[in-house]
Structure formats: C-alpha cells, structure tokens
Amino acid sequence: MGELGKVFEDSCFVSEYTKELEEGASNIDTLEDLPPGIGQYEDFHTIDWLRDIARDRMRHRHIIKKKQEGCWEKLKSAHDAWSGWICVLMVGVAAGACAGVIDIGTTWLSDLKEGMCREAFWLNREQCCWSANDTTLDDEGCSQWFTWSELVGISGQGAGAFIVKYIFYILWALFFTMCAALFVRVFAPYACGSGIPEIKTILSGFIIRGYLGKWTLLTKSLGMMLSVAGGLSLGKEGPFVHLACCFGNIFSYIFPKYGTNEAKKREILSAASAAGVSVAFGAPIGGVLFSLEEVSYYFPLKTLWRSFFCALAAAFVLRSINPFGNDHLVMFYIDYDEPWYIQELIPFILLGAFGGLYGSFFIKFNIAWCRFRKQSRLGQYPILEVLLITFVTALISFPNPYTKMNTSEMIRMLVSRCGSEDTTDLCDYQRNYTSIDSYTASTFIGDGVKTALWQLSLALIFKGVITIFTFGMKIPSGLFIPSMAVGAILGRIIGIGMEQLVVANREHWIFENMCQSKQFCTITPGLYAMVGAAAFLGGVTRMTVSLVVIMFELTGGLQYIVPMMAAAMTSKWIGDALGKEGIYDAHIRLNGYPYLDSKEEFTHTTIAADVMRPRRNDPPLCVITQDSMTVEETEAILRETEHNGFPVVISRESQYLVGFVLRRDLILAIANAMKNQEGVVSNSVVYFASHVAANPNGPAPLKLRKILDMAPVTITDQTPMETVVEMFRKLGLRQTLVTHNGRLLGIITKKDVLRHIAQLQNQDPESILFN
C-alpha cells in the first residue's frame, strides 16, 4: 500500500491528467495543481467509495474527451478499456500456477514424514512408485519407496519399526510447523490464519497495508505447504483466497486505473477471491458465487463477468498442471451414479441438523479460545503454542490410519464407493464375489468395516475438538477441509448405518422401493459422506448457494444436488437459530475490524442525534471557515487533530455548511503552495470561497476551493439510524455530516455507527479498533 502515492506520481497518464485540470481551470489555486485525493489512505482507515468512484468517472470522461484527438489517444482509450480483463487474466494465471506448485509441494512434504524415494528424493510416494516397475502399490509403498524404519535398518512390521516410524512422524511434523511459524513471525505476520475475515474487511473498504503484499504472498505460500504437511487439522484451500488477492493487489499496480483508486482495486480483488476458490477446489463457478455471497461488498455486473473469466483462467492453468494426477480438475471425483431415494431425505436432513449444531459449537468454542489466547500469556508465545498443538496432534494421529493420512485423501476415501480393487477395512463386506452386481449391491458388513467404524468414531471426536485449538494459530490455516472432514466422517458412519438398516429390513414396505429384488439393494454410504461434508462446512461458514455449487463441482455429482441443498439449508437454519454469525464474521468481530455486515438488519429506533459527535459534554466540532483563517491557523488544526477531514463553514459565528475538505488534500495543497506559489506565507488567508477579497498590501491568498467537496453527504439530526446505516452500507460512506436547517451540528463516521451497533447489542464499543 505504501507504493500507491509513488505509483501515482510516476504515472505518465496522471501527469497529463493533472496538467489537463490545470489548463482547464479558470482560477489556478497553486502553481502545480493537484487532483483531489491523490494521496494514499492511511493504514487502518476506511476508503471513501463515493469519492473514488467519482474520481474514476472524471478520469474516464477525460479519456473519452482525448479520444477524438488521434489514433494514439484511441489506442490509449482501448488499453484503458481492456486493462481490467488483462489484469484479471494475469491474476487467474498466477493463482492457478501458484496453486499447482503448492499442491505438488504439499504432497511431497506430507509423504516425507513417512519415508522417501531413495533413488530420487524429490519424488513423492506415488511418483516414486510410478518410476518403479512394481505393478502394485500397497500401504507402505513399493520397492523404490523406503520408510524411515527401513532407512535406519529396521525392516518388517514389528514394534521396533512402528516406534521408529512414530518418532520420525512426530519429528518431521514438529520441524515443518516450526518452520511455518518462524517464517510467519519473521517475514510476514499477516500470513497467519485463513485470511478470509481480513479479505472481507478489505473488500468492504478498509486499508490494511502490507496484508496483500509480496512478502505475505511468499510466506503464506511456503507456510501453507509446511502447515498442511505437518499434519495439523487445517487446510490450504481457504488461504488460496488470500493468495489470489495478493496477486490481484500486486498486478493492479501495473494499471494506474486500479492501482491509484482503492474502490476500483476492489473490483480486481473480488475477481481474485473467485479465482482463489476456483483453484482451491477446482470449482470456478462456485468460486464466483463464493465471491458474490460470502466475500465481496461491492459487486457490479462487470465484476461478475471478470470474476468468471478470472476463475476460468485459474482453473484452466491448474488443469494443465494436473497436480492431483488423475486428469480431473475436481479434488474428490466420484464415479458412481446410483440413485437416491425419498426416504434418504430424513438422514440427509439429520446430517444438516448435526452440521448446524457442530457449526455453532465450533464457532462458540473457537472464538472463546482465540479470545483467551489474546488476553493471556499464551498469545506471547505463538511458536510454542504451534509446537504444542503439533505434538499433541501427531501423537494422537499416528496410531489411527484415518487421522494419520492426509485429510484430503481421507475425504476422498470416505466419499468414494467400494470397488472390486478396494482392500481397505472400509470396504470389507460379506459379498458374493461370483456375481458382478455384488460390488454395487449393499450387503452386510464384515469385521473390517466394524474396525473402521470405531476408528472413524475416534477420528470424528479428535478432528472435531483439535480443530478448535488449531484454527487461529499464527500459521497459515484454512477451515474448509477440516470442517468437511468431520462432516464426511459422520456422514459415512450414518451412511453405513442406513445401509445396514435397509439390508436387514429389505422386505419391509418402507424400504421396498430401495431394493430392486430381495437380494439387490443399493445404498451409497459415500453419498452420505458427501452430504455430511457439505452440511458441516455450511454450519461453520453459513454458506448456502455457493456451498452447494462448490460441492457438486468438487465431486462431479450433479444428480445429488437436491440432498446437498436440503442438508445445506437445514444446516443454515439450525446454525442461525443458535447464532447468526458464521466463523469469518465472528473473527471479524473478535479482531475489531470496522466491518458493517450488509446481511444484518438494524431494528432499533434511534436517530442520528443519538450517534453524532460531538456529544453533549464533548468539545465543539473542529471546523474550518471559508475565508477567515490563515495558513498558520489551518496548520495548527492539522497538528492538533487527527481527523480524516474537516467541515468548512461560513464563519465560527454562522456555522452554515459550505463543504468538506479531506485532511490529506489539505496537507498536500498547503505544502505545494508554500513551495511553488510566490507570496504564500504563514499569514496568508486560506480561501474556500469563489470570491477573494482584494488586499494589495497583504500576503498572497491561498485559494483552495478546488479541493473542497461542495456536495458532501448530509443528513438531519432527526434522520432514523436505520436510514443512516443503510446509507453507510449501500453508498460505502466514510462519514456523513449532520445538520439542522442547514446549520452544522456534528458528524457521524463509520466507526461511530459500528460503536452504536455494538452498544445496542450489549458489546464493548471500544472493540472497534480503527478509524
């Protein structure tokens, strides 16, 4: 963000634009006139949407006017028109390439915990076995793949080999997560977490300088690979949104149209967030809907088209890299198409209810733990916390095969159907192997499935609890995959239970349509895992439409869209009944970000006079008069206050509103005039009026009418706060002035609105930290 002013000054276009304003002005206020608002916003401040959009319209009108002057100007106009498409194309290509590298790197690091390819250490286990001549790939690998027990000279499956593997698993996990935590601590503190709460806040018009910078991008990319490879209960999919927005922010500076205008830049960031979800799950359409439903604050129609194009480019690049090695873009491709039955809606809705309950449980306890972390000494030792959680996770995960494996692989196993080649415990059924139909028909479970069920039950409890303590640590961490894993585990358990219920009662009239004959029933437990994953992710994030689209893109199971819709809606209803906030909104409130949620309704009966400043016992409002203050007096006000802007009134006695001037514009204009305009000194009178009093014996006046906003947004003191809140939401206001019969009474900022809402909700108004 600190490069914004520099980019603006170095831009040839802006220089010509400034010159055009100077030549067209009837009264030149300074020798080098400056367009209003050229400086960057301060860190942790909100942007002025109306002002930035007006600036872009003025810039566009200037280009259209110059377009008639020749072919070169027409070419520049065309470049301006297609620059947005070029920018989102660059973002999509970069996001897709970055995602491919991260997916490949994560797989290699994850396999490194268990062993290595001695002939070519840079290959993961699957690639290592591809290079070998083996025809089979078992749990331990192949002839070219050596476990750590084999590398230290202990072969076989005895206790010694198990202990060596156990120790190396824990040591590698500790090493990976320690490196991730150190990278975040040393190079980019903003690289921790998922980043989606901050992205939502930034897209609402908030400035967090450095959050979308190059160091954050590099640190988070490497940290994601290390964190996931460490075996922690987190995912890399959510942080892809942060990474894509980093690319959007970096590439936007190539185009002054976006790099110098914070409101326009948010159009690129909205498209980038769609690309992030596109490469995270291989779901380009779901990514666009996720950006629209969950992340973006300002989403015009052209941003929808560009988001679609950006997500398409990202998905195409990721598909070309083929990081999953299965020739499918989706992460959990399913190859079954068995029908679902109307009776199954009951367990699907039940899964939705469990998802809503778990989402509320998770949000409540995760926020409580994060608040404890911030307020206790634990927050002073983030690396120690990471190592402690990693040690506990690795210690408990290794003995259980379902917690030991990569979480994405576990979900893929749970949502898949058992085939003839599957030898895992989860597929140990009492089948008649002489019949071809026996692999698709439901039958009674064997001892392997019973073992898998209690192992999955332990994994369900462990994953559900440990994720509470993992999400929010000072390492890159996403929440999509852990939430889906908990839901997929419960869904598979319920699916197997439903399958056995139907098989045991196949002659009952309730289940007769689910069995084509008395020996052939088709219940798909993998479908229940898929629905459970959607329900639990929806319960935690409170997504609906985008969630369903992501899930059917993720699995390729379009025919199962109705069960997923039913589960997602039930999950949201149950979750909203227990608490309106999703996990990202809860973290926004926990961190005190000035985010005005457009989904919440303001139902109170307060008026503007109850919220505006100054209050009854406060000092009077700081104002600037239009023609009676000197440069020295104006500079004194700037030194003594930290306000973002100042109302301009006729005089101190007659405080009728004339306009509003931004602090930064005022500082730049005074400094520019003192440096370049002859005769302007400290006792020069500052004029915001159109007529300047003649004073031949006095110093030269400083005319600043051109930086004055003559039409600031104003309301009366009796305006209902419901209307004021809607104005701040829909117009993206930074502040509004309060008047009574044209006389200035006070001002309401976005922070005042947020504090007022917090007070009405019996929350601490001082938790709103920034301006």
Coordinates of C-alpha atoms in Angstrom, one line a residue, residues 26-512:
S26 CA -10.5 29.2 -14.5
N27 CA -8.6 30.0 -11.3
I28 CA -5.3 28.2 -10.7
D29 CA -5.1 27.8 -7.0
T30 CA -1.5 26.6 -6.9
L31 CA 1.3 26.5 -9.5
E32 CA 1.1 22.7 -9.6
D33 CA -2.5 21.9 -9.2
L34 CA -3.3 18.5 -7.7
P35 CA -6.4 16.5 -8.3
P36 CA -8.3 15.8 -5.1
G37 CA -7.5 12.7 -3.1
I38 CA -4.3 11.7 -4.9
G39 CA -2.5 10.6 -1.8
Q40 CA -2.9 7.1 -0.4
Y41 CA -5.2 6.4 2.5
E42 CA -3.6 6.0 5.9
D43 CA -3.1 2.5 7.3
F44 CA -6.2 1.1 9.2
H45 CA -8.5 3.7 7.6
T46 CA -11.7 3.2 5.5
I47 CA -11.9 4.4 2.0
D48 CA -14.3 6.9 0.6
W49 CA -16.2 4.9 -2.0
L50 CA -18.2 7.8 -3.4
R51 CA -15.1 10.0 -3.9
D52 CA -13.1 7.3 -5.5
I53 CA -15.9 6.3 -7.9
A54 CA -16.4 10.0 -8.8
R55 CA -12.6 10.3 -9.5
D56 CA -12.8 7.3 -11.8
R57 CA -15.7 8.8 -13.7
M58 CA -13.8 12.0 -14.1
R59 CA -10.8 10.1 -15.4
H60 CA -13.0 8.2 -17.8
R61 CA -14.6 11.4 -19.1
H62 CA -11.1 12.8 -19.7
I63 CA -10.1 9.7 -21.7
I64 CA -13.3 9.9 -23.8
K65 CA -12.6 13.6 -24.5
K66 CA -9.0 12.9 -25.5
K67 CA -10.0 10.0 -27.7
Q68 CA -11.0 12.4 -30.5
E69 CA -7.5 13.8 -30.8
G70 CA -6.0 11.0 -32.9
C71 CA -5.1 7.3 -33.2
W72 CA -2.7 7.3 -30.3
E73 CA -5.4 8.6 -27.9
K74 CA -7.8 6.0 -29.3
L75 CA -5.2 3.3 -28.6
K76 CA -4.8 4.5 -25.1
S77 CA -8.6 4.5 -24.7
A78 CA -8.7 0.9 -25.9
H79 CA -5.9 0.0 -23.5
D80 CA -7.9 1.5 -20.6
A81 CA -11.0 -0.5 -21.6
W82 CA -9.2 -3.8 -21.8
S83 CA -6.9 -3.3 -18.9
G84 CA -9.3 -4.8 -16.4
W85 CA -9.6 -8.0 -18.5
I86 CA -5.8 -8.2 -18.8
C87 CA -5.4 -7.7 -15.1
V88 CA -7.8 -10.5 -14.1
L89 CA -6.2 -12.8 -16.7
M90 CA -2.8 -12.3 -15.1
V91 CA -4.3 -12.9 -11.6
G92 CA -6.0 -16.1 -12.8
V93 CA -2.9 -17.5 -14.5
A94 CA -0.7 -16.6 -11.5
A95 CA -3.2 -18.1 -9.0
G96 CA -3.5 -21.3 -11.0
A97 CA 0.3 -21.7 -11.3
C98 CA 0.8 -21.0 -7.6
A99 CA -1.9 -23.5 -6.6
G100 CA -0.4 -26.2 -8.7
V101 CA 3.1 -25.7 -7.2
I102 CA 1.6 -25.7 -3.6
D103 CA -0.4 -28.9 -4.2
I104 CA 2.6 -30.7 -5.5
G105 CA 4.9 -29.4 -2.8
T106 CA 2.4 -30.3 -0.1
T107 CA 2.0 -33.9 -1.3
W108 CA 5.8 -34.3 -1.3
L109 CA 6.3 -32.9 2.2
S110 CA 3.4 -34.9 3.6
D111 CA 4.9 -38.1 2.2
L112 CA 8.3 -37.1 3.6
K113 CA 7.0 -37.7 7.1
E114 CA 6.7 -41.4 6.4
G115 CA 9.6 -42.1 4.1
M116 CA 11.4 -41.1 0.9
C117 CA 12.3 -42.3 -2.5
R118 CA 15.9 -43.3 -2.2
E119 CA 16.6 -43.1 -6.0
A120 CA 15.1 -39.7 -6.4
F121 CA 14.3 -37.9 -3.2
W122 CA 12.3 -35.2 -4.9
L123 CA 9.5 -37.6 -5.9
N124 CA 6.5 -38.2 -3.6
R125 CA 5.5 -41.8 -2.9
E126 CA 3.1 -42.1 -5.8
Q127 CA 5.5 -40.7 -8.3
C128 CA 8.3 -42.8 -6.9
C129 CA 6.3 -46.0 -7.5
W130 CA 5.4 -44.8 -11.0
S131 CA 9.1 -44.8 -11.7
A132 CA 9.5 -48.3 -10.4
N133 CA 8.5 -51.5 -12.2
D134 CA 6.1 -52.6 -9.5
T135 CA 2.6 -53.5 -10.6
T136 CA 1.1 -52.9 -7.1
L137 CA 1.2 -50.1 -4.6
D138 CA 0.4 -51.1 -1.0
D139 CA 0.1 -49.0 2.2
E140 CA 3.9 -49.0 2.6
G141 CA 4.7 -48.0 -0.9
C142 CA 6.8 -50.0 -3.4
S143 CA 10.3 -51.3 -3.9
Q144 CA 11.7 -47.9 -4.6
W145 CA 10.0 -46.3 -1.6
F146 CA 11.7 -46.7 1.8
T147 CA 10.1 -45.9 5.1
W148 CA 12.2 -44.3 7.8
S149 CA 12.4 -47.6 9.7
E150 CA 13.9 -49.2 6.6
L151 CA 16.3 -46.4 6.1
V152 CA 17.7 -46.8 9.6
G153 CA 18.0 -50.6 9.1
I154 CA 14.8 -51.9 10.8
S155 CA 12.6 -53.7 8.3
G156 CA 9.3 -55.5 8.8
Q157 CA 6.2 -54.7 10.8
G158 CA 7.4 -55.2 14.3
A159 CA 7.3 -53.0 17.3
G160 CA 10.7 -51.5 16.6
A161 CA 9.7 -50.4 13.1
F162 CA 6.5 -48.9 14.4
I163 CA 8.3 -46.9 17.1
V164 CA 10.9 -45.6 14.6
K165 CA 8.1 -44.5 12.2
Y166 CA 6.2 -42.9 15.1
I167 CA 9.2 -40.9 16.2
F168 CA 10.1 -39.7 12.7
Y169 CA 6.4 -38.8 12.0
I170 CA 6.4 -36.6 15.2
L171 CA 9.8 -35.0 14.5
W172 CA 9.0 -34.1 10.9
A173 CA 5.7 -32.7 11.9
L174 CA 7.3 -30.5 14.6
F175 CA 10.0 -29.4 12.1
F176 CA 7.5 -28.4 9.4
T177 CA 5.2 -26.5 11.7
M178 CA 8.1 -24.8 13.5
C179 CA 9.4 -23.6 10.1
A180 CA 6.0 -22.3 9.2
A181 CA 5.6 -20.4 12.4
L182 CA 9.1 -18.9 12.2
F183 CA 8.5 -17.7 8.6
V184 CA 5.3 -16.0 9.7
R185 CA 6.9 -14.5 12.8
V186 CA 10.0 -13.2 11.0
F187 CA 8.9 -12.3 7.5
A188 CA 5.1 -11.7 7.3
P189 CA 2.9 -11.6 10.5
Y190 CA -0.1 -11.1 8.2
A191 CA 0.4 -14.5 6.6
C192 CA -1.2 -16.4 9.5
G193 CA -4.8 -17.7 9.6
S194 CA -7.0 -18.2 6.6
G195 CA -7.2 -14.5 5.6
I196 CA -10.8 -14.6 4.6
P197 CA -12.1 -12.4 7.5
E198 CA -9.5 -9.8 6.6
I199 CA -10.2 -10.1 2.9
K200 CA -13.9 -9.5 3.6
T201 CA -13.0 -6.4 5.6
I202 CA -10.6 -5.1 2.9
L203 CA -13.2 -5.6 0.3
S204 CA -15.7 -3.6 2.4
G205 CA -13.3 -0.6 2.0
F206 CA -10.7 -1.0 4.8
I207 CA -7.0 -0.4 4.4
I208 CA -4.6 -2.9 5.9
R209 CA -1.3 -2.0 4.5
G210 CA 1.0 -5.0 3.8
Y211 CA -1.7 -7.6 4.1
L212 CA -1.7 -8.2 0.3
G213 CA 2.0 -7.6 -0.2
K214 CA 4.6 -9.7 -1.9
W215 CA 6.2 -10.9 1.4
T216 CA 2.8 -12.0 2.7
L217 CA 2.3 -13.9 -0.6
L218 CA 5.7 -15.7 -0.5
T219 CA 5.5 -16.5 3.2
K220 CA 1.9 -17.8 3.1
S221 CA 2.6 -20.0 0.0
L222 CA 5.5 -21.7 1.8
G223 CA 3.8 -21.7 5.2
M224 CA 0.7 -23.4 3.7
M225 CA 2.7 -26.3 2.4
L226 CA 4.6 -26.7 5.7
S227 CA 1.5 -26.4 7.9
V228 CA -0.6 -29.0 6.0
A229 CA 2.4 -31.3 5.7
G230 CA 2.8 -31.1 9.5
G231 CA -0.4 -33.0 9.8
L232 CA -2.3 -30.3 11.7
S233 CA -6.1 -30.2 11.4
L234 CA -6.2 -27.4 8.9
G235 CA -6.4 -27.0 5.1
K236 CA -4.8 -25.0 2.4
E237 CA -8.0 -24.2 0.5
G238 CA -9.2 -21.1 2.4
P239 CA -5.8 -19.4 2.3
F240 CA -5.9 -19.7 -1.5
V241 CA -8.4 -16.8 -1.4
H242 CA -5.8 -14.7 0.4
L243 CA -3.0 -15.7 -2.0
A244 CA -5.1 -14.9 -5.1
C245 CA -6.0 -11.4 -3.6
C246 CA -2.3 -10.8 -3.1
F247 CA -1.8 -11.4 -6.8
G248 CA -4.7 -9.1 -7.5
N249 CA -3.2 -6.3 -5.4
I250 CA 0.3 -6.7 -6.9
F251 CA -0.9 -6.8 -10.5
S252 CA -3.3 -3.9 -10.0
Y253 CA -0.3 -1.5 -9.6
I254 CA 0.7 -2.2 -13.3
F255 CA -2.5 -0.5 -14.3
P256 CA -2.9 3.1 -12.7
K257 CA -6.7 2.8 -13.3
Y258 CA -6.7 0.3 -10.4
G259 CA -3.5 0.9 -8.6
T260 CA -4.4 4.5 -7.8
N261 CA -8.0 4.0 -7.0
E262 CA -8.9 1.9 -4.0
A263 CA -12.6 1.5 -4.9
K264 CA -11.7 0.2 -8.4
K265 CA -9.0 -2.0 -7.0
R266 CA -11.6 -3.9 -5.0
E267 CA -13.2 -5.0 -8.3
I268 CA -10.0 -6.8 -9.1
L269 CA -9.8 -8.2 -5.6
S270 CA -13.3 -9.6 -5.9
A271 CA -12.4 -11.4 -9.1
A272 CA -9.2 -12.6 -7.4
S273 CA -11.2 -14.2 -4.5
A274 CA -13.2 -16.1 -7.0
A275 CA -10.0 -17.4 -8.6
G276 CA -8.8 -18.5 -5.1
V277 CA -11.8 -20.8 -4.5
S278 CA -11.6 -21.9 -8.2
V279 CA -8.0 -23.3 -7.7
A280 CA -8.7 -24.5 -4.1
F281 CA -11.4 -26.9 -5.2
G282 CA -11.4 -26.9 -8.9
A283 CA -14.7 -25.1 -8.8
P284 CA -14.7 -22.0 -11.0
I285 CA -18.5 -21.4 -10.9
G286 CA -18.6 -22.0 -7.2
G287 CA -15.7 -19.5 -6.8
V288 CA -17.7 -16.8 -8.5
L289 CA -20.7 -17.4 -6.3
F290 CA -18.5 -17.6 -3.2
S291 CA -17.1 -14.2 -4.0
L292 CA -20.6 -12.8 -4.5
E293 CA -22.3 -14.5 -1.5
E294 CA -19.6 -14.5 1.2
V295 CA -16.7 -12.2 0.4
S296 CA -17.5 -9.2 -1.8
Y297 CA -19.1 -6.0 -0.5
Y298 CA -19.3 -4.2 -3.9
F299 CA -20.1 -6.5 -6.8
P300 CA -21.3 -4.7 -10.0
L301 CA -22.3 -6.8 -13.0
K302 CA -19.0 -6.2 -14.9
T303 CA -17.2 -7.6 -11.8
L304 CA -19.3 -10.7 -12.1
W305 CA -18.1 -11.2 -15.7
R306 CA -14.5 -10.6 -14.9
S307 CA -14.7 -12.9 -11.8
F308 CA -16.0 -15.6 -14.1
F309 CA -13.1 -15.0 -16.6
C310 CA -10.5 -14.9 -13.8
A311 CA -11.8 -18.2 -12.2
L312 CA -11.9 -19.8 -15.7
A313 CA -8.2 -18.8 -16.4
A314 CA -7.1 -20.1 -13.0
A315 CA -9.0 -23.4 -13.4
F316 CA -7.5 -23.9 -16.9
V317 CA -3.9 -23.3 -15.7
L318 CA -4.5 -25.7 -12.7
R319 CA -5.9 -28.3 -15.0
S320 CA -2.9 -28.0 -17.3
I321 CA -0.6 -28.6 -14.3
N322 CA -2.7 -31.6 -13.2
P323 CA -1.4 -31.6 -9.6
F324 CA -3.8 -34.4 -8.5
G325 CA -2.5 -36.7 -11.3
N326 CA -6.0 -38.0 -12.1
D327 CA -6.9 -36.0 -15.2
H328 CA -9.7 -34.4 -13.3
L329 CA -9.9 -30.8 -12.2
V330 CA -12.1 -31.7 -9.2
M331 CA -10.5 -32.8 -5.9
F332 CA -12.9 -35.6 -4.9
Y333 CA -14.1 -37.1 -8.2
I334 CA -16.8 -39.7 -7.7
D335 CA -17.5 -42.4 -10.3
Y336 CA -20.9 -43.7 -9.1
D337 CA -24.4 -42.7 -10.2
E338 CA -26.7 -44.8 -8.1
P339 CA -30.0 -43.1 -7.4
W340 CA -31.0 -41.7 -4.1
Y341 CA -34.4 -42.4 -2.6
I342 CA -37.0 -40.2 -1.0
Q343 CA -36.6 -42.0 2.4
E344 CA -33.0 -40.9 2.5
L345 CA -34.0 -37.3 2.8
I346 CA -34.6 -38.0 6.6
P347 CA -30.9 -38.9 7.3
F348 CA -29.8 -36.1 4.9
I349 CA -31.8 -33.5 6.8
L350 CA -30.5 -35.1 10.1
L351 CA -26.9 -34.5 8.8
G352 CA -27.8 -30.9 8.1
A353 CA -29.1 -30.5 11.7
F354 CA -25.8 -32.0 13.0
G355 CA -23.9 -29.7 10.8
G356 CA -25.7 -26.6 12.2
L357 CA -25.2 -27.8 15.7
Y358 CA -21.5 -28.5 15.1
G359 CA -21.0 -25.2 13.4
S360 CA -22.4 -23.3 16.4
F361 CA -20.4 -25.4 18.8
F362 CA -17.2 -24.8 16.9
I363 CA -17.7 -21.1 16.5
K364 CA -18.5 -20.6 20.2
F365 CA -15.5 -22.5 21.5
N366 CA -13.0 -21.4 18.8
I367 CA -13.8 -17.7 19.5
A368 CA -13.6 -18.3 23.2
W369 CA -10.2 -20.0 22.8
C370 CA -8.9 -17.2 20.5
R371 CA -10.1 -14.6 23.0
F372 CA -8.3 -16.5 25.7
R373 CA -5.2 -16.6 23.6
K374 CA -5.3 -12.8 23.0
Q375 CA -5.8 -12.0 26.7
S376 CA -3.5 -14.5 28.3
R377 CA 0.3 -15.0 28.2
L378 CA -0.3 -17.8 25.7
G379 CA -0.5 -15.2 23.0
Q380 CA 3.0 -14.0 23.7
Y381 CA 4.5 -17.4 22.7
P382 CA 2.9 -18.3 19.3
I383 CA 5.6 -20.6 18.2
L384 CA 5.4 -22.6 21.4
E385 CA 1.7 -22.9 21.0
V386 CA 2.1 -24.2 17.5
L387 CA 4.7 -26.8 18.6
L388 CA 2.5 -27.9 21.5
I389 CA -0.6 -28.4 19.3
T390 CA 1.5 -30.1 16.6
F391 CA 3.0 -32.6 19.2
V392 CA -0.5 -33.5 20.5
T393 CA -1.9 -33.8 17.0
A394 CA 0.9 -36.0 15.8
L395 CA 1.0 -38.1 18.9
I396 CA -2.7 -39.0 18.7
S397 CA -3.0 -39.1 14.9
F398 CA -0.3 -41.7 14.1
P399 CA -2.0 -44.8 15.5
N400 CA -5.3 -44.1 13.7
P401 CA -5.0 -44.6 10.0
Y402 CA -7.8 -42.2 9.3
T403 CA -6.2 -39.3 11.2
K404 CA -2.6 -40.2 10.1
M405 CA -3.4 -39.8 6.4
N406 CA -3.7 -36.5 4.6
T407 CA -7.1 -35.0 5.3
S408 CA -8.0 -34.5 1.6
E409 CA -7.1 -38.2 1.0
M410 CA -9.3 -39.2 3.9
I411 CA -12.3 -37.3 2.5
R412 CA -11.6 -38.8 -1.0
M413 CA -11.8 -42.2 0.6
L414 CA -14.9 -41.5 2.5
V415 CA -17.0 -40.1 -0.4
S416 CA -15.9 -42.9 -2.8
R417 CA -17.7 -46.2 -3.5
C418 CA -16.1 -49.5 -2.7
G419 CA -15.0 -51.3 -5.8
S420 CA -13.5 -54.7 -6.7
E421 CA -10.0 -53.4 -6.2
D422 CA -10.5 -51.8 -2.8
T423 CA -8.9 -53.8 0.1
T424 CA -9.3 -51.3 2.9
D425 CA -11.2 -52.0 6.1
L426 CA -13.9 -49.6 5.0
C427 CA -14.8 -51.9 2.1
D428 CA -14.8 -55.2 3.9
Y429 CA -18.3 -56.5 3.2
Q430 CA -19.7 -60.0 3.1
R431 CA -20.0 -60.1 -0.7
N432 CA -20.7 -62.9 -3.1
Y433 CA -17.7 -62.4 -5.4
T434 CA -19.1 -64.7 -8.1
S435 CA -21.6 -62.0 -9.0
I436 CA -20.7 -58.9 -10.9
D437 CA -23.5 -57.0 -9.2
S438 CA -22.2 -57.8 -5.7
Y439 CA -19.8 -54.8 -5.9
T440 CA -22.6 -52.3 -6.3
A441 CA -25.2 -54.0 -4.1
S442 CA -25.5 -53.3 -0.4
T443 CA -24.8 -56.2 1.9
F444 CA -23.9 -57.0 5.5
I445 CA -20.6 -55.5 6.8
G446 CA -17.6 -57.6 7.8
D447 CA -15.1 -57.3 10.6
G448 CA -13.0 -54.7 8.7
V449 CA -15.9 -52.2 8.5
K450 CA -16.6 -52.7 12.2
T451 CA -13.0 -51.9 12.9
A452 CA -13.2 -48.9 10.6
L453 CA -16.3 -47.6 12.3
W454 CA -14.8 -47.3 15.8
Q455 CA -11.6 -45.8 14.2
L456 CA -13.7 -43.3 12.4
S457 CA -15.6 -42.5 15.6
L458 CA -12.4 -41.7 17.4
A459 CA -11.3 -39.7 14.4
L460 CA -14.6 -37.8 14.5
I461 CA -14.1 -36.7 18.1
F462 CA -10.4 -35.9 17.7
K463 CA -10.8 -33.9 14.5
G464 CA -13.8 -32.0 15.9
V465 CA -12.0 -31.0 19.0
I466 CA -8.5 -30.4 17.9
T467 CA -9.6 -28.0 15.0
I468 CA -11.0 -25.7 17.7
F469 CA -7.5 -25.1 19.0
T470 CA -5.7 -25.2 15.7
F471 CA -7.7 -22.6 13.7
G472 CA -6.4 -19.2 14.6
M473 CA -2.8 -20.1 15.5
K474 CA 0.0 -18.0 14.0
I475 CA 0.5 -20.1 10.9
P476 CA -1.4 -20.3 7.6
S477 CA -4.5 -22.3 8.2
G478 CA -7.8 -22.9 6.4
L479 CA -11.0 -24.3 7.7
F480 CA -12.8 -25.7 4.6
I481 CA -11.1 -29.2 4.6
P482 CA -11.2 -29.8 8.4
S483 CA -14.9 -29.0 8.6
M484 CA -15.6 -31.1 5.5
A485 CA -13.6 -34.0 7.1
V486 CA -15.7 -34.0 10.3
G487 CA -18.9 -34.0 8.2
A488 CA -17.6 -36.7 5.9
I489 CA -16.7 -39.0 8.8
L490 CA -20.1 -38.6 10.4
G491 CA -21.8 -38.9 7.0
R492 CA -20.0 -42.2 6.2
I493 CA -20.9 -43.6 9.7
I494 CA -24.6 -42.7 9.2
G495 CA -24.5 -44.0 5.6
I496 CA -23.2 -47.4 6.7
G497 CA -25.9 -47.4 9.5
M498 CA -28.6 -46.6 6.9
E499 CA -27.2 -49.3 4.6
Q500 CA -27.3 -51.9 7.2
L501 CA -30.8 -50.9 8.3
V502 CA -32.1 -51.3 4.7
V503 CA -30.3 -54.6 4.2
A504 CA -31.6 -56.0 7.5
N505 CA -35.2 -54.9 6.7
R506 CA -35.2 -55.3 2.9
E507 CA -38.7 -56.9 2.9
H508 CA -40.3 -54.1 4.9
W509 CA -42.7 -51.9 2.9
I510 CA -40.8 -48.7 3.9
F511 CA -37.7 -49.9 2.0
E512 CA -39.2 -52.0 -0.8

